[in-house]
């Protein structure tokens, strides 16, 4: 993904929020900024924002985009390494190794863009900012969604998802000397209109069945004992996910009111579910369109 910019381009501090698969919208936002001559000089991210921002800073976002957009053709079940009897459903080692193979090992201080990933020290109940050290330690810590991924052990700390305390981490950009601070909020109110579904390829059965069918079957088998009753009550995982999102929504609103960036790009929380990564192309397109409309309204 090109980083060439005009001499008169505006420099940007980009804040990428947390929100699961909705974070794929960050790719579209970055693409729009690059296409329109903005110079991204600093990135701060939480959870999926830390992952997308770190991969972009390492210069490998095109490779990641191609990979994630092809997930319907990929046997992703091999990335789900169950952590039986542990403090999370998945260990996350396999997906991290896959990303490392795609992106390469990097130290944050060597990246060409200033980068900060935010995680949560669960024992000390405080934010941890990664702006040096191994990139994938920062990403793994920041994406450790409670009950989904096991906590990341790092330098004596037990670290969880940065979105627990700071879903839109604006504060790490306060010392930046850029023209604009642009924040992407993945937890804005639901849209009133019906969601346009992405056309999906026909899924095959058998050993070569599609991504969505495999994930649905896999998660269904895990959740049998945790489903809601026929009255429509939420199952355990749905309840945990909705609770986490409710908390993030409240914190995001407070952070944005207290530390208002120059521009907020809003991605509605019904854009996709937290784990609907198979809708990558659609969500990336929504991010691009939201950046176009959100930034144009402020810059006009």
XYZ file of C-alpha atoms in Angstrom:
300
model
C 0.000 0.000 0.000
C 1.600 3.243 -1.174
C 2.695 5.887 1.317
C 3.732 8.511 -1.252
C 2.201 11.905 -0.513
C 2.214 15.346 -2.046
C 4.344 18.055 -0.456
C 1.166 19.910 0.532
C -0.508 16.844 2.063
C -1.854 17.065 5.594
C -0.174 14.937 8.220
C -2.436 12.705 10.302
C -2.426 11.037 13.695
C -4.785 8.096 13.216
C -6.641 6.545 16.159
C -8.070 3.102 15.417
C -10.710 1.812 17.809
C -11.687 -1.657 18.999
C -14.690 -3.603 17.751
C -13.825 -7.070 16.499
C -14.472 -7.715 12.815
C -15.761 -4.156 12.398
C -12.097 -3.239 12.709
C -11.656 -4.359 9.111
C -13.218 -0.974 8.297
C -9.873 0.515 9.377
C -8.378 -0.889 6.166
C -10.855 1.123 4.104
C -10.163 4.269 6.120
C -6.404 3.913 5.589
C -6.900 3.292 1.880
C -9.032 6.433 1.530
C -6.450 8.553 3.355
C -3.666 7.241 1.128
C -5.733 7.686 -2.038
C -6.449 11.299 -1.127
C -2.958 12.435 -0.258
C -3.025 12.403 3.534
C 0.216 11.436 5.282
C -0.337 9.020 8.181
C 2.548 9.770 10.550
C 1.238 8.254 13.777
C -1.116 5.427 14.723
C -2.608 4.526 18.088
C -4.831 1.474 18.269
C -6.743 -0.792 20.610
C -7.599 -4.421 19.897
C -8.406 -4.815 16.181
C -7.222 -1.233 15.709
C -3.837 -2.206 17.112
C -3.665 -5.182 14.761
C -4.591 -3.273 11.585
C -2.477 -0.270 12.556
C 0.564 -2.388 13.341
C 0.358 -4.323 10.092
C 0.022 -1.079 8.149
C 2.975 0.484 9.969
C 5.015 -2.600 9.031
C 4.107 -2.080 5.362
C 2.134 -5.316 4.927
C -1.491 -4.209 4.916
C -2.005 -5.196 1.269
C -0.945 -8.767 2.060
C -3.213 -8.905 5.102
C -6.152 -7.510 3.137
C -5.734 -10.135 0.419
C -5.579 -12.856 3.075
C -8.589 -11.749 5.086
C -10.709 -11.182 1.965
C -10.031 -14.791 0.916
C -11.082 -16.333 4.224
C -14.120 -18.075 2.698
C -11.668 -20.231 0.778
C -9.430 -20.901 3.759
C -9.509 -23.680 6.306
C -9.427 -21.235 9.227
C -10.424 -23.849 11.776
C -6.714 -24.730 12.029
C -6.104 -21.259 13.512
C -8.476 -21.899 16.426
C -6.225 -23.480 19.031
C -8.489 -24.362 21.937
C -7.152 -23.614 25.426
C -8.992 -26.264 27.452
C -9.248 -25.505 31.140
C -7.606 -22.123 30.731
C -8.686 -18.499 31.120
C -9.834 -18.108 27.536
C -11.375 -20.135 24.739
C -8.385 -19.870 22.371
C -4.651 -19.543 22.954
C -4.125 -17.401 19.855
C -0.700 -18.878 19.059
C -1.637 -20.176 15.626
C -3.125 -16.946 14.348
C -0.133 -15.000 15.681
C 2.299 -17.326 13.911
C 0.300 -16.944 10.701
C 0.426 -13.151 10.949
C 4.137 -13.180 11.784
C 4.775 -15.264 8.687
C 2.815 -12.751 6.627
C 4.187 -9.549 8.165
C 7.568 -10.524 9.569
C 9.060 -9.786 12.978
C 9.443 -6.086 13.787
C 10.345 -3.930 16.754
C 7.957 -1.015 17.188
C 10.745 1.559 17.515
C 12.047 0.549 14.061
C 8.737 1.089 12.252
C 8.578 4.043 9.815
C 5.366 5.286 11.498
C 4.972 6.140 15.186
C 2.854 3.374 16.656
C 1.208 2.706 20.007
C -0.896 -0.318 20.941
C -3.030 -0.144 24.065
C -3.606 -3.158 26.300
C -5.038 -3.624 29.802
C -3.039 -4.816 32.803
C -5.850 -6.756 34.477
C -4.130 -7.178 37.841
C -3.117 -3.522 38.239
C -6.287 -2.292 36.490
C -4.492 0.170 34.236
C -3.672 0.836 30.602
C -0.382 -0.326 29.127
C 0.985 1.510 26.093
C 3.281 -0.427 23.775
C 5.500 2.000 21.831
C 8.651 -0.113 21.831
C 9.529 -3.787 21.813
C 8.262 -6.632 19.602
C 5.281 -5.622 17.461
C 3.459 -8.913 17.883
C 3.694 -8.861 21.662
C 1.857 -5.536 21.474
C -0.764 -6.866 19.063
C -1.323 -10.132 20.946
C -1.821 -8.268 24.221
C -4.178 -5.711 22.711
C -6.471 -8.285 21.052
C -6.864 -10.552 24.102
C -10.660 -10.296 24.312
C -11.734 -11.613 27.744
C -13.072 -15.190 27.611
C -12.124 -15.527 23.922
C -8.311 -15.293 23.997
C -6.170 -16.181 26.982
C -4.373 -13.233 28.620
C -0.940 -12.392 27.214
C 1.886 -12.757 29.721
C 4.492 -10.028 29.172
C 7.189 -8.700 31.516
C 5.369 -9.977 34.577
C 2.014 -8.535 33.518
C -1.190 -10.353 32.610
C -2.541 -8.341 29.678
C -5.995 -8.237 28.107
C -7.793 -6.337 25.328
C -7.060 -2.601 25.236
C -10.739 -1.919 24.620
C -11.501 -2.797 28.230
C -10.243 0.630 29.346
C -9.695 2.627 26.160
C -11.630 1.556 23.048
C -10.629 4.754 21.154
C -7.087 5.550 22.393
C -6.619 9.227 21.578
C -4.277 10.087 24.476
C -1.163 8.411 22.943
C -1.317 10.978 20.109
C -1.283 14.072 22.350
C 2.422 14.764 21.762
C 2.164 14.372 17.978
C 2.848 17.415 15.829
C 0.509 16.535 13.004
C -2.094 18.625 11.192
C -5.058 16.414 12.083
C -6.062 13.792 14.604
C -8.602 11.424 13.046
C -10.318 8.795 15.196
C -12.281 5.796 13.934
C -15.077 4.814 16.316
C -16.443 1.321 15.654
C -19.210 1.586 18.254
C -21.523 4.318 16.981
C -25.340 3.899 17.101
C -27.003 1.392 14.841
C -28.176 2.448 11.416
C -31.881 2.896 10.891
C -31.903 1.472 7.391
C -31.622 -2.234 6.664
C -28.087 -3.506 6.239
C -27.031 -4.283 2.698
C -25.716 -7.804 2.696
C -22.604 -8.643 0.740
C -23.230 -11.157 -2.038
C -21.680 -14.384 -0.878
C -20.118 -17.097 -2.916
C -21.867 -20.430 -2.927
C -20.405 -22.544 -0.175
C -19.394 -26.066 -0.947
C -19.920 -29.032 1.311
C -17.547 -31.759 2.339
C -13.828 -31.273 2.897
C -13.795 -28.040 0.828
C -16.753 -26.300 2.477
C -16.726 -22.501 2.924
C -15.318 -20.456 5.766
C -18.659 -19.389 7.214
C -20.098 -22.878 7.303
C -17.010 -24.274 9.035
C -16.860 -21.562 11.646
C -20.596 -21.795 12.318
C -20.408 -25.572 12.753
C -17.319 -25.294 14.973
C -18.726 -22.610 17.254
C -22.117 -24.303 17.385
C -20.456 -27.467 18.660
C -18.656 -25.498 21.389
C -21.727 -23.549 22.465
C -24.219 -26.417 22.808
C -24.209 -26.163 26.569
C -24.413 -22.365 26.583
C -27.252 -21.524 24.234
C -30.239 -19.469 25.230
C -33.555 -21.142 25.779
C -36.308 -21.239 23.122
C -37.809 -18.047 24.563
C -35.021 -16.114 22.890
C -32.713 -15.510 25.855
C -29.078 -14.862 24.979
C -26.563 -17.689 25.146
C -23.395 -17.294 27.200
C -21.124 -16.116 24.396
C -23.708 -13.712 22.999
C -24.257 -12.313 26.464
C -20.529 -11.835 27.079
C -20.068 -10.215 23.679
C -23.017 -7.838 24.123
C -21.861 -6.934 27.626
C -18.351 -6.140 26.376
C -19.732 -4.012 23.550
C -22.067 -2.134 25.916
C -19.115 -1.267 28.139
C -17.024 -0.182 25.146
C -19.822 2.019 23.821
C -20.071 3.905 27.109
C -16.295 4.341 27.451
C -15.921 5.434 23.801
C -18.532 8.157 24.240
C -16.765 9.455 27.357
C -13.304 9.402 25.771
C -14.448 11.187 22.616
C -16.226 13.850 24.648
C -13.193 14.397 26.897
C -10.462 14.280 24.235
C -12.180 15.374 21.059
C -10.150 14.649 17.917
C -10.393 16.868 14.855
C -12.465 14.294 12.962
C -14.370 11.193 14.053
C -15.178 8.572 11.414
C -18.220 6.660 12.580
C -18.725 2.954 11.877
C -22.147 1.754 13.139
C -22.007 -1.206 15.477
C -24.487 -3.150 13.340
C -22.103 -3.029 10.370
C -21.245 -6.629 11.200
C -20.961 -8.953 14.160
C -17.778 -9.057 16.200
C -16.668 -12.349 14.630
C -17.995 -11.968 11.074
C -14.574 -11.757 9.469
C -15.910 -13.501 6.385
C -17.568 -10.177 5.454
C -14.203 -8.467 4.998
C -14.791 -6.958 1.551
C -18.088 -5.410 2.609
C -16.711 -3.971 5.851
C -13.593 -2.557 4.154
C -15.834 -0.853 1.613
C -17.936 0.651 4.404
C -14.761 1.984 6.019
C -13.688 3.623 2.754
C -17.093 5.203 2.216
C -17.321 6.364 5.831
C -13.911 8.020 5.594
C -14.917 9.776 2.391
C -18.132 11.159 3.833
C -16.827 11.866 7.341
C -13.662 13.676 6.299
C -15.243 15.543 3.385
C -17.910 16.974 5.720
C -15.246 18.377 8.055
C -12.800 19.557 5.408
C -15.330 21.365 3.196
